[in-house]
Amino acid sequence: MTEIRPYIGYGEINFNMTLTDVKTLLKQKRQHFRHDHRPNKGDDPEVAWDIIRIDNSINIYFAKSKMWKIEFENSFIGRLKNGISLGTPIKEALRIDPTLEYNEWDEQFESQLGYWLVDNIETGAIVAIAIFIKEVENDELFYSYNWCE
């Protein structure tokens, strides 16, 4: 089972990689993926994002070709070092990681350990895990986009 490593990445994919690096790695592994482009027109600043989508289970986000977030969902099999994975009941995750706090605006649980969780309101199970670079935790730092220069 692949370990999800906050602030680092997972498997051979790490946050120090560029869009080109990731596409090259996936092609070498003959891994099917889709490349989407989100122009973010009207945002301030207006910085486009590229998203690599792998098997409807992993989404890798880039700004100016620099990776900043990885989302795991659907059929992804992997877990955080603390054992939290897709399908874990959110009540269990809250017991495992007492730093988790609910963010009503984004409708997700945010950990001080560098990850976010989304649960299914009906089942109470985790349906998505996101990890990211440290700058994401500070809007002013992240949206300056200095980290990707």
C-alpha positions as a Python dict, from the first residue, in 0.01 Angstrom:
ca = {
    (1, 'M'): (0, 0, 0),
    (2, 'T'): (140, 338, -101),
    (3, 'E'): (214, 583, 179),
    (4, 'I'): (75, 935, 139),
    (5, 'R'): (341, 1174, 272),
    (6, 'P'): (219, 1528, 355),
    (7, 'Y'): (447, 1805, 225),
    (8, 'I'): (646, 1538, 34),
    (9, 'G'): (424, 1337, -205),
    (10, 'Y'): (354, 967, -258),
    (11, 'G'): (542, 685, -425),
    (12, 'E'): (784, 829, -680),
    (13, 'I'): (587, 1154, -718),
    (14, 'N'): (720, 1435, -500),
    (15, 'F'): (641, 1805, -469),
    (16, 'N'): (980, 1906, -608),
    (17, 'M'): (877, 1766, -950),
    (18, 'T'): (754, 1977, -1239),
    (19, 'L'): (464, 1909, -1474),
    (20, 'T'): (711, 1780, -1733),
    (21, 'D'): (880, 1552, -1475),
    (22, 'V'): (547, 1395, -1376),
    (23, 'K'): (427, 1347, -1733),
    (24, 'T'): (761, 1185, -1826),
    (25, 'L'): (745, 950, -1525),
    (26, 'L'): (387, 847, -1602),
    (27, 'K'): (470, 784, -1968),
    (28, 'Q'): (771, 572, -1868),
    (29, 'K'): (544, 365, -1642),
    (30, 'R'): (284, 344, -1921),
    (31, 'Q'): (33, 497, -1681),
    (32, 'H'): (-273, 646, -1853),
    (33, 'F'): (-351, 1004, -1750),
    (34, 'R'): (-544, 1308, -1867),
    (35, 'H'): (-403, 1660, -1865),
    (36, 'D'): (-657, 1936, -1791),
    (37, 'H'): (-588, 2310, -1803),
    (38, 'R'): (-777, 2554, -1578),
    (39, 'P'): (-709, 2914, -1690),
    (40, 'N'): (-849, 3076, -1369),
    (41, 'K'): (-962, 3376, -1575),
    (42, 'G'): (-1061, 3668, -1358),
    (43, 'D'): (-869, 3547, -1052),
    (44, 'D'): (-626, 3786, -887),
    (45, 'P'): (-358, 3704, -967),
    (46, 'E'): (-463, 3521, -1282),
    (47, 'V'): (-243, 3210, -1268),
    (48, 'A'): (-351, 2905, -1466),
    (49, 'W'): (-346, 2559, -1308),
    (50, 'D'): (-270, 2234, -1484),
    (51, 'I'): (-415, 1911, -1345),
    (52, 'I'): (-294, 1560, -1418),
    (53, 'R'): (-576, 1310, -1360),
    (54, 'I'): (-478, 945, -1313),
    (55, 'D'): (-736, 663, -1328),
    (56, 'N'): (-1012, 872, -1171),
    (57, 'S'): (-829, 831, -839),
    (58, 'I'): (-540, 1082, -827),
    (59, 'N'): (-540, 1451, -924),
    (60, 'I'): (-208, 1636, -927),
    (61, 'Y'): (-220, 2018, -937),
    (62, 'F'): (45, 2251, -1083),
    (63, 'A'): (85, 2630, -1106),
    (64, 'K'): (349, 2762, -1346),
    (65, 'S'): (453, 2395, -1391),
    (66, 'K'): (525, 2355, -1017),
    (67, 'M'): (333, 2087, -827),
    (68, 'W'): (141, 2213, -525),
    (69, 'K'): (-137, 1965, -437),
    (70, 'I'): (-226, 1597, -479),
    (71, 'E'): (-580, 1467, -420),
    (72, 'F'): (-659, 1099, -369),
    (73, 'E'): (-1014, 970, -419),
    (74, 'N'): (-1236, 688, -549),
    (75, 'S'): (-1032, 370, -602),
    (76, 'F'): (-696, 494, -466),
    (77, 'I'): (-533, 243, -232),
    (78, 'G'): (-288, 407, 5),
    (79, 'R'): (-276, 564, 348),
    (80, 'L'): (-120, 831, 561),
    (81, 'K'): (155, 727, 804),
    (82, 'N'): (-100, 738, 1086),
    (83, 'G'): (-316, 478, 908),
    (84, 'I'): (-593, 707, 780),
    (85, 'S'): (-707, 606, 431),
    (86, 'L'): (-1007, 635, 202),
    (87, 'G'): (-1297, 458, 369),
    (88, 'T'): (-1179, 529, 725),
    (89, 'P'): (-1472, 659, 933),
    (90, 'I'): (-1420, 1030, 1004),
    (91, 'K'): (-1485, 961, 1374),
    (92, 'E'): (-1187, 724, 1373),
    (93, 'A'): (-974, 983, 1191),
    (94, 'L'): (-1061, 1243, 1456),
    (95, 'R'): (-950, 996, 1725),
    (96, 'I'): (-624, 922, 1541),
    (97, 'D'): (-542, 1288, 1466),
    (98, 'P'): (-669, 1530, 1732),
    (99, 'T'): (-540, 1827, 1525),
    (100, 'L'): (-819, 1778, 1267),
    (101, 'E'): (-1061, 2070, 1256),
    (102, 'Y'): (-1366, 2115, 1036),
    (103, 'N'): (-1354, 2403, 788),
    (104, 'E'): (-1718, 2490, 709),
    (105, 'W'): (-1628, 2714, 414),
    (106, 'D'): (-1440, 2436, 229),
    (107, 'E'): (-1645, 2153, 387),
    (108, 'Q'): (-1337, 1953, 482),
    (109, 'F'): (-1136, 1851, 785),
    (110, 'E'): (-791, 2012, 801),
    (111, 'S'): (-497, 1865, 989),
    (112, 'Q'): (-201, 2053, 1131),
    (113, 'L'): (0, 1755, 999),
    (114, 'G'): (-36, 1872, 637),
    (115, 'Y'): (-343, 1709, 489),
    (116, 'W'): (-717, 1761, 436),
    (117, 'L'): (-997, 1505, 450),
    (118, 'V'): (-1341, 1508, 290),
    (119, 'D'): (-1606, 1274, 425),
    (120, 'N'): (-1935, 1147, 287),
    (121, 'I'): (-2205, 1307, 498),
    (122, 'E'): (-2430, 999, 469),
    (123, 'T'): (-2175, 725, 545),
    (124, 'G'): (-1929, 922, 758),
    (125, 'A'): (-1641, 763, 562),
    (126, 'I'): (-1346, 954, 416),
    (127, 'V'): (-1388, 991, 39),
    (128, 'A'): (-1090, 1218, -40),
    (129, 'I'): (-748, 1301, 102),
    (130, 'A'): (-538, 1596, -14),
    (131, 'I'): (-173, 1677, 56),
    (132, 'F'): (7, 1992, -52),
    (133, 'I'): (309, 2219, -18),
    (134, 'K'): (342, 2415, 308),
    (135, 'E'): (263, 2746, 133),
    (136, 'V'): (-98, 2631, 84),
    (137, 'E'): (-157, 2678, 457),
    (138, 'N'): (-106, 3055, 422),
    (139, 'D'): (-326, 3222, 158),
    (140, 'E'): (-99, 3527, 131),
    (141, 'L'): (209, 3311, 66),
    (142, 'F'): (29, 3071, -168),
    (143, 'Y'): (-151, 3327, -384),
    (144, 'S'): (164, 3538, -422),
    (145, 'Y'): (288, 3245, -633),
    (146, 'N'): (646, 3334, -535),
    (147, 'W'): (694, 2966, -441),
    (148, 'C'): (670, 2863, -805),
    (149, 'E'): (914, 3114, -954),
}
